[in-house]
Amino acid sequence: MGCILLKRQTTAPFYSYDITSLPFSIPAHSLDRETPLEAWSIRFLHKGLKSCSTMGLGNGFVTTQSKQPLVSFGVISDVQYADIPDGRSFLGVPRYYRHSLLVLQRAVQNWNEKKLKFAINFGDIIDGFCPKPESLNAISKVIDGFNSFDGPVHHMIGNHCLYNLPREKLLPLLNIPSRDNRAYYEFSPIPEFRFVVLDGYDISAIGWPKDHPNTIKAIDLLNEKNPNSDKNSPNGLVGPARRYLMFNGGVGPEQMEWLDRVLDDATKSNQKVVICCHLPLEPRASSEEAFLWNYDEVMEIIHRYDCVKVCLAGHEHLGGYHVDSHGVHHRVFEAALECPPGTDAFGCIDLFDDRLVLNGTDRMGSQEMVFS
């Protein structure tokens, strides 16, 4: 099944921002490169999907069985708040920097009304254009928004988070369980399921000190894979090789060993697993420029085990979806940042023993994912 697009024209005054004012560079090949000007889209990729009969879009009805879910939780991604005028991405896609905070506030209100057990933030809580003297204040506003939720919120870091603050300052603010400033961890909200949160910027040229081994590894990899002087430019790179950009990252050997142990333990404990990462782990659920550097190595570990049922991610603002060759569902969430005033992008997930049901709002489409 091909792409399904839902578009709405929008008109509003926007401001352009000078990329030279940033401490990093972003190419014209932005994460949302396929979105038309002054429009927003919901895109689902269904290649390889065995059955589409139970999937809904937008606020449409999603077919489910009548039994109660084991647990329900909230999801949101790429809030990218900044107290600056609305602008556009480098290909002209509208971005609503102040409104994104209202999207978060409405999300939390919705989650509280539904009495959800927990929520997951998929990263990028503030934007790279946020003036650096205002970073802490902006982050505090977003964290205050999350803290008004009546349950625990599980965070992960994204590239825009790291443009504003280094890991050692960011992780405590987000209450991310950390050892040596690593941002991967696990939690089990119910006995039947385990959630595994990956640190997609474990190997990264941003967030670590310049002389940190993980920074050096990242720079060496980028120099090997990307011949451009601007390491955020994919010019000349073809296909999946276009992912070797500085605003992406990788999972290091220690984290992969940890992941293997966690999945082995989950299998022995007869638990199903949901993987969460800011960066998508499946190229066919994302654009060529917006997924994990060593996704193949991580997925090789995941595919050793039957316990992993779903991989959830952010980063690619359009969203995406694909079922891989092992029956693992890959769902990438649409960005809260790109919601025109009065619209939203957040969801409530009902988790059953045999499926995951996403009930989305506006830009975030609803969807049912039946486990194989």
Short mmCIF file of C-alpha atoms in Angstrom, two decimals:
data_model
loop_
_atom_site.label_atom_id
_atom_site.label_comp_id
_atom_site.label_asym_id
_atom_site.label_seq_id
_atom_site.Cartn_x
_atom_site.Cartn_y
_atom_site.Cartn_z
CA MET A 1 0.00 0.00 0.00
CA GLY A 2 1.41 3.39 -0.93
CA CYS A 3 1.58 6.66 0.95
CA ILE A 4 -1.58 8.27 2.26
CA LEU A 5 -1.44 12.05 2.55
CA LEU A 6 -3.85 14.31 4.38
CA LYS A 7 -3.13 17.98 3.72
CA ARG A 8 -4.42 21.23 5.10
CA GLN A 9 -3.41 24.61 3.73
CA THR A 10 -2.36 27.16 6.33
CA THR A 11 -1.60 30.84 6.16
CA ALA A 12 0.27 32.81 8.81
CA PRO A 13 3.17 35.26 9.00
CA PHE A 14 6.50 33.52 9.37
CA TYR A 15 10.04 34.61 9.93
CA SER A 16 13.17 33.11 8.44
CA TYR A 17 16.18 32.46 10.65
CA ASP A 18 19.78 32.85 9.65
CA ILE A 19 21.47 29.46 9.79
CA THR A 20 24.84 31.17 10.30
CA SER A 21 23.71 32.25 13.75
CA LEU A 22 23.57 28.65 14.95
CA PRO A 23 26.44 26.74 16.60
CA PHE A 24 25.72 23.92 14.14
CA SER A 25 24.70 23.63 10.52
CA ILE A 26 21.60 22.06 8.99
CA PRO A 27 21.36 21.34 5.27
CA ALA A 28 18.53 22.21 2.96
CA HIS A 29 17.74 18.51 3.04
CA SER A 30 15.76 18.82 6.26
CA LEU A 31 13.96 16.02 8.03
CA ASP A 32 10.65 17.03 6.54
CA ARG A 33 11.85 17.54 2.97
CA GLU A 34 8.73 16.03 1.36
CA THR A 35 6.22 18.38 2.96
CA PRO A 36 4.76 20.97 0.53
CA LEU A 37 4.94 24.64 1.40
CA GLU A 38 2.21 25.92 3.72
CA ALA A 39 0.83 22.45 4.23
CA TRP A 40 1.11 19.68 6.73
CA SER A 41 0.97 16.01 5.99
CA ILE A 42 0.36 12.73 7.71
CA ARG A 43 2.34 10.05 6.00
CA PHE A 44 2.23 6.32 6.58
CA LEU A 45 4.45 3.86 4.78
CA HIS A 46 2.78 0.47 4.45
CA LYS A 47 5.24 -1.49 2.35
CA GLY A 48 5.30 -5.05 3.59
CA LEU A 49 2.24 -4.63 5.77
CA LYS A 50 0.40 -7.94 5.76
CA SER A 51 -3.04 -6.50 6.48
CA CYS A 52 -4.28 -2.91 6.52
CA SER A 53 -7.90 -3.67 7.34
CA THR A 54 -7.58 -2.74 11.01
CA MET A 55 -5.65 0.50 10.60
CA GLY A 56 -7.18 3.95 10.91
CA LEU A 57 -5.88 7.41 10.08
CA GLY A 58 -6.31 10.78 11.76
CA ASN A 59 -9.06 10.65 14.33
CA GLY A 60 -10.77 7.79 12.54
CA PHE A 61 -12.01 4.63 14.17
CA VAL A 62 -9.50 1.86 14.81
CA THR A 63 -10.89 -1.65 15.04
CA THR A 64 -10.13 -3.29 18.39
CA GLN A 65 -11.44 -6.11 20.47
CA SER A 66 -13.69 -5.31 23.41
CA LYS A 67 -11.34 -6.39 26.21
CA GLN A 68 -9.63 -3.76 28.34
CA PRO A 69 -5.99 -2.82 27.64
CA LEU A 70 -3.27 -4.00 30.00
CA VAL A 71 -2.04 -0.41 30.29
CA SER A 72 -2.55 2.94 28.55
CA PHE A 73 0.06 5.68 28.15
CA GLY A 74 0.68 8.98 26.36
CA VAL A 75 3.19 9.77 23.61
CA ILE A 76 4.53 13.00 22.11
CA SER A 77 7.63 13.87 20.10
CA ASP A 78 9.65 16.84 18.85
CA VAL A 79 8.01 19.65 20.81
CA GLN A 80 11.05 21.82 19.99
CA TYR A 81 9.72 24.80 21.92
CA ALA A 82 11.39 28.20 21.67
CA ASP A 83 10.11 31.63 22.69
CA ILE A 84 10.68 33.06 19.21
CA PRO A 85 8.37 33.99 16.31
CA ASP A 86 7.07 31.23 14.07
CA GLY A 87 9.36 30.30 11.21
CA ARG A 88 9.97 27.74 8.54
CA SER A 89 12.33 24.85 8.01
CA PHE A 90 14.97 25.21 5.32
CA LEU A 91 12.55 24.00 2.69
CA GLY A 92 9.75 26.25 3.81
CA VAL A 93 7.77 23.98 6.14
CA PRO A 94 5.99 26.06 8.82
CA ARG A 95 7.21 25.65 12.38
CA TYR A 96 5.23 26.94 15.33
CA TYR A 97 7.78 27.40 18.11
CA ARG A 98 5.52 28.91 20.77
CA HIS A 99 2.40 26.97 19.88
CA SER A 100 4.23 23.67 20.42
CA LEU A 101 4.15 24.34 24.17
CA LEU A 102 0.36 24.63 23.96
CA VAL A 103 0.28 21.31 22.12
CA LEU A 104 2.15 19.75 25.04
CA GLN A 105 -0.18 21.36 27.58
CA ARG A 106 -3.25 20.04 25.76
CA ALA A 107 -1.61 16.62 25.54
CA VAL A 108 -1.03 16.48 29.29
CA GLN A 109 -4.57 17.65 29.99
CA ASN A 110 -5.88 14.89 27.71
CA TRP A 111 -3.69 12.26 29.37
CA ASN A 112 -4.82 13.33 32.83
CA GLU A 113 -8.47 13.21 31.82
CA LYS A 114 -7.95 9.67 30.55
CA LYS A 115 -6.00 8.75 33.70
CA LEU A 116 -3.11 7.27 31.73
CA LYS A 117 -0.51 5.38 33.74
CA PHE A 118 2.60 7.04 32.26
CA ALA A 119 3.82 9.08 29.29
CA ILE A 120 6.82 8.94 26.96
CA ASN A 121 8.54 11.96 25.44
CA PHE A 122 10.50 10.99 22.32
CA GLY A 123 13.00 13.83 22.50
CA ASP A 124 13.82 17.29 21.15
CA ILE A 125 11.96 19.28 23.80
CA ILE A 126 13.46 22.63 22.72
CA ASP A 127 14.66 23.87 19.35
CA GLY A 128 18.18 24.61 18.16
CA PHE A 129 17.09 28.17 17.34
CA CYS A 130 16.35 28.83 21.00
CA PRO A 131 18.74 31.60 22.11
CA LYS A 132 21.38 29.96 24.28
CA PRO A 133 20.91 32.34 27.24
CA GLU A 134 17.25 31.25 27.24
CA SER A 135 17.89 27.50 27.02
CA LEU A 136 17.39 26.71 30.70
CA ASN A 137 14.28 28.87 30.91
CA ALA A 138 12.80 27.23 27.80
CA ILE A 139 13.59 23.74 29.06
CA SER A 140 12.04 24.61 32.43
CA LYS A 141 8.78 25.62 30.73
CA VAL A 142 8.62 22.34 28.85
CA ILE A 143 9.53 20.28 31.91
CA ASP A 144 6.86 22.14 33.91
CA GLY A 145 4.40 21.12 31.22
CA PHE A 146 5.37 17.47 31.56
CA ASN A 147 5.40 17.70 35.35
CA SER A 148 1.70 18.63 35.34
CA PHE A 149 1.01 15.07 34.21
CA ASP A 150 -0.38 12.93 37.03
CA GLY A 151 2.00 10.02 36.36
CA PRO A 152 5.67 9.42 35.53
CA VAL A 153 7.12 10.73 32.26
CA HIS A 154 9.93 8.82 30.59
CA HIS A 155 12.21 11.03 28.49
CA MET A 156 14.85 10.45 25.83
CA ILE A 157 17.31 12.88 24.32
CA GLY A 158 17.36 14.21 20.76
CA ASN A 159 19.79 16.28 18.75
CA HIS A 160 18.02 19.59 19.46
CA CYS A 161 18.23 18.92 23.19
CA LEU A 162 21.98 18.50 22.85
CA TYR A 163 22.42 21.67 20.78
CA ASN A 164 21.25 23.59 23.83
CA LEU A 165 22.74 21.74 26.78
CA PRO A 166 25.48 19.14 27.29
CA ARG A 167 24.54 15.73 28.62
CA GLU A 168 25.74 16.31 32.16
CA LYS A 169 23.27 19.19 32.56
CA LEU A 170 20.43 17.80 30.46
CA LEU A 171 20.01 14.29 31.88
CA PRO A 172 19.37 15.35 35.51
CA LEU A 173 16.78 17.89 34.33
CA LEU A 174 14.93 15.11 32.51
CA ASN A 175 15.32 12.61 35.38
CA ILE A 176 16.90 10.15 32.96
CA PRO A 177 18.54 7.25 34.83
CA SER A 178 22.18 7.64 33.90
CA ARG A 179 25.56 6.01 34.35
CA ASP A 180 28.52 7.96 32.97
CA ASN A 181 26.05 10.31 31.27
CA ARG A 182 24.58 7.51 29.15
CA ALA A 183 20.87 7.91 28.43
CA TYR A 184 19.67 4.34 27.87
CA TYR A 185 17.51 2.51 30.38
CA GLU A 186 14.53 0.17 30.78
CA PHE A 187 11.31 0.08 32.75
CA SER A 188 8.40 -2.33 33.20
CA PRO A 189 5.08 -0.60 33.93
CA ILE A 190 3.31 -3.97 33.97
CA PRO A 191 4.70 -7.51 34.36
CA GLU A 192 3.80 -8.52 30.80
CA PHE A 193 5.81 -5.79 29.03
CA ARG A 194 9.22 -4.19 29.18
CA PHE A 195 10.09 -0.84 27.61
CA VAL A 196 13.67 -0.33 26.43
CA VAL A 197 14.81 3.26 25.84
CA LEU A 198 17.87 3.57 23.59
CA ASP A 199 20.37 6.42 23.54
CA GLY A 200 20.61 7.22 19.82
CA TYR A 201 23.32 9.82 20.47
CA ASP A 202 25.61 7.50 22.41
CA ILE A 203 28.12 7.88 19.58
CA SER A 204 27.68 11.51 18.58
CA ALA A 205 29.53 14.67 17.61
CA ILE A 206 27.12 16.70 19.78
CA GLY A 207 26.47 16.57 23.51
CA TRP A 208 29.77 15.06 24.63
CA PRO A 209 32.95 17.06 25.37
CA LYS A 210 35.07 17.54 22.25
CA ASP A 211 37.79 15.22 23.55
CA HIS A 212 35.38 12.46 24.67
CA PRO A 213 36.01 9.06 23.01
CA ASN A 214 32.42 8.97 21.72
CA THR A 215 32.85 12.37 20.06
CA ILE A 216 36.08 11.23 18.43
CA LYS A 217 34.44 8.01 17.20
CA ALA A 218 31.57 10.00 15.71
CA ILE A 219 33.85 12.46 13.93
CA ASP A 220 36.00 9.63 12.57
CA LEU A 221 32.88 7.87 11.25
CA LEU A 222 31.54 11.05 9.64
CA ASN A 223 34.89 11.74 8.00
CA GLU A 224 34.91 8.20 6.63
CA LYS A 225 31.31 8.14 5.39
CA ASN A 226 30.62 11.77 4.46
CA PRO A 227 33.14 13.59 2.22
CA ASN A 228 31.41 16.97 2.60
CA SER A 229 33.11 19.66 4.66
CA ASP A 230 29.68 20.36 6.16
CA LYS A 231 28.90 17.11 7.96
CA ASN A 232 25.20 17.99 8.05
CA SER A 233 25.09 17.98 4.26
CA PRO A 234 24.14 14.77 2.38
CA ASN A 235 25.32 16.14 -0.99
CA GLY A 236 26.73 13.30 -3.08
CA LEU A 237 25.55 10.62 -0.67
CA VAL A 238 23.16 8.05 -2.13
CA GLY A 239 20.37 6.01 -0.55
CA PRO A 240 20.79 4.92 3.09
CA ALA A 241 24.30 6.42 3.12
CA ARG A 242 22.60 9.81 3.42
CA ARG A 243 22.07 9.06 7.12
CA TYR A 244 25.72 9.86 7.91
CA LEU A 245 24.98 13.38 9.07
CA MET A 246 26.01 15.15 12.24
CA PHE A 247 22.43 15.59 13.47
CA ASN A 248 22.09 11.79 13.65
CA GLY A 249 24.03 9.43 15.89
CA GLY A 250 24.78 5.84 16.78
CA VAL A 251 24.59 3.21 19.52
CA GLY A 252 27.93 2.20 21.02
CA PRO A 253 29.24 -1.33 21.73
CA GLU A 254 28.56 -1.15 25.47
CA GLN A 255 24.94 -0.16 24.88
CA MET A 256 24.50 -2.95 22.32
CA GLU A 257 25.81 -5.50 24.81
CA TRP A 258 23.38 -4.10 27.38
CA LEU A 259 20.52 -4.34 24.87
CA ASP A 260 21.35 -7.98 24.17
CA ARG A 261 21.30 -8.79 27.90
CA VAL A 262 18.01 -6.95 28.44
CA LEU A 263 16.28 -8.74 25.56
CA ASP A 264 17.62 -12.09 26.73
CA ASP A 265 16.27 -11.43 30.22
CA ALA A 266 12.91 -10.29 28.83
CA THR A 267 12.68 -13.51 26.82
CA LYS A 268 13.40 -15.60 29.92
CA SER A 269 10.82 -13.57 31.84
CA ASN A 270 8.22 -14.14 29.10
CA GLN A 271 7.86 -10.40 28.53
CA LYS A 272 7.07 -8.58 25.30
CA VAL A 273 9.27 -5.58 24.52
CA VAL A 274 8.65 -2.09 23.13
CA ILE A 275 11.82 -0.34 21.90
CA CYS A 276 11.91 3.48 22.12
CA CYS A 277 14.51 5.74 20.50
CA HIS A 278 14.53 9.32 19.24
CA LEU A 279 16.11 8.12 15.99
CA PRO A 280 14.17 5.65 13.81
CA LEU A 281 15.65 2.15 13.47
CA GLU A 282 14.04 1.32 10.11
CA PRO A 283 14.93 3.25 6.92
CA ARG A 284 11.59 2.46 5.31
CA ALA A 285 9.76 4.24 8.14
CA SER A 286 11.79 7.41 7.68
CA SER A 287 13.48 9.66 5.16
CA GLU A 288 16.97 8.67 4.01
CA GLU A 289 18.54 11.41 6.14
CA ALA A 290 16.85 10.72 9.47
CA PHE A 291 17.68 7.39 11.10
CA LEU A 292 20.29 5.73 13.31
CA TRP A 293 23.80 5.39 11.86
CA ASN A 294 24.20 1.74 12.87
CA TYR A 295 20.53 0.77 12.71
CA ASP A 296 21.52 -2.51 11.03
CA GLU A 297 23.68 -3.60 13.97
CA VAL A 298 20.97 -2.71 16.48
CA MET A 299 18.26 -4.47 14.46
CA GLU A 300 20.46 -7.56 14.15
CA ILE A 301 20.37 -7.81 17.94
CA ILE A 302 16.64 -7.11 18.09
CA HIS A 303 15.89 -9.74 15.46
CA ARG A 304 17.60 -12.43 17.54
CA TYR A 305 14.62 -12.31 19.87
CA ASP A 306 10.92 -12.83 19.30
CA CYS A 307 10.04 -10.67 22.31
CA VAL A 308 10.40 -7.32 20.50
CA LYS A 309 7.07 -6.36 18.96
CA VAL A 310 7.27 -2.62 18.29
CA CYS A 311 9.92 0.07 17.77
CA LEU A 312 8.72 3.64 18.41
CA ALA A 313 10.64 6.80 17.43
CA GLY A 314 10.56 10.51 16.63
CA HIS A 315 13.04 12.77 14.74
CA GLU A 316 11.38 12.42 11.30
CA HIS A 317 8.77 15.15 11.59
CA LEU A 318 6.43 13.70 8.98
CA GLY A 319 6.07 10.43 10.85
CA GLY A 320 6.25 7.02 9.23
CA TYR A 321 5.40 3.35 9.52
CA HIS A 322 6.75 0.00 8.32
CA VAL A 323 6.59 -3.66 9.33
CA ASP A 324 9.98 -5.31 8.84
CA SER A 325 10.81 -8.83 7.65
CA HIS A 326 10.61 -10.20 11.21
CA GLY A 327 7.16 -8.75 11.86
CA VAL A 328 8.41 -5.89 14.06
CA HIS A 329 6.28 -2.74 13.74
CA HIS A 330 8.18 0.54 13.32
CA ARG A 331 6.12 3.68 14.07
CA VAL A 332 7.65 7.16 13.87
CA PHE A 333 5.59 9.91 15.51
CA GLU A 334 4.68 13.22 13.88
CA ALA A 335 6.22 16.37 15.38
CA ALA A 336 4.31 18.61 17.78
CA LEU A 337 6.41 21.50 16.45
CA GLU A 338 4.65 21.55 13.09
CA CYS A 339 1.06 21.78 14.33
CA PRO A 340 -0.69 24.94 13.11
CA PRO A 341 -2.48 26.85 15.90
CA GLY A 342 -5.51 24.92 17.07
CA THR A 343 -4.18 21.54 15.94
CA ASP A 344 -2.25 18.88 17.81
CA ALA A 345 0.09 15.91 17.47
CA PHE A 346 0.05 13.60 20.46
CA GLY A 347 -1.39 10.22 21.21
CA CYS A 348 -2.76 7.76 23.72
CA ILE A 349 -1.60 4.17 23.34
CA ASP A 350 -3.61 1.21 24.57
CA LEU A 351 -1.39 -1.82 25.03
CA PHE A 352 -2.93 -5.27 24.79
CA ASP A 353 -1.34 -8.69 24.99
CA ASP A 354 -1.58 -9.12 21.23
CA ARG A 355 -1.47 -5.59 19.82
CA LEU A 356 -0.72 -1.92 20.34
CA VAL A 357 -3.39 0.65 19.49
CA LEU A 358 -2.40 4.28 18.91
CA ASN A 359 -5.23 6.78 19.29
CA GLY A 360 -3.82 9.94 17.74
CA THR A 361 -4.95 13.55 17.48
CA ASP A 362 -4.95 15.67 14.33
CA ARG A 363 -1.52 15.32 12.69
CA MET A 364 -0.77 12.10 14.57
CA GLY A 365 -2.81 9.38 12.91
CA SER A 366 -4.49 6.55 14.80
CA GLN A 367 -3.29 3.04 14.11
CA GLU A 368 -3.53 -0.55 15.28
CA MET A 369 -0.43 -2.76 15.26
CA VAL A 370 -1.17 -6.47 15.69
CA PHE A 371 1.76 -8.52 16.95
CA SER A 372 3.02 -11.42 14.86
#
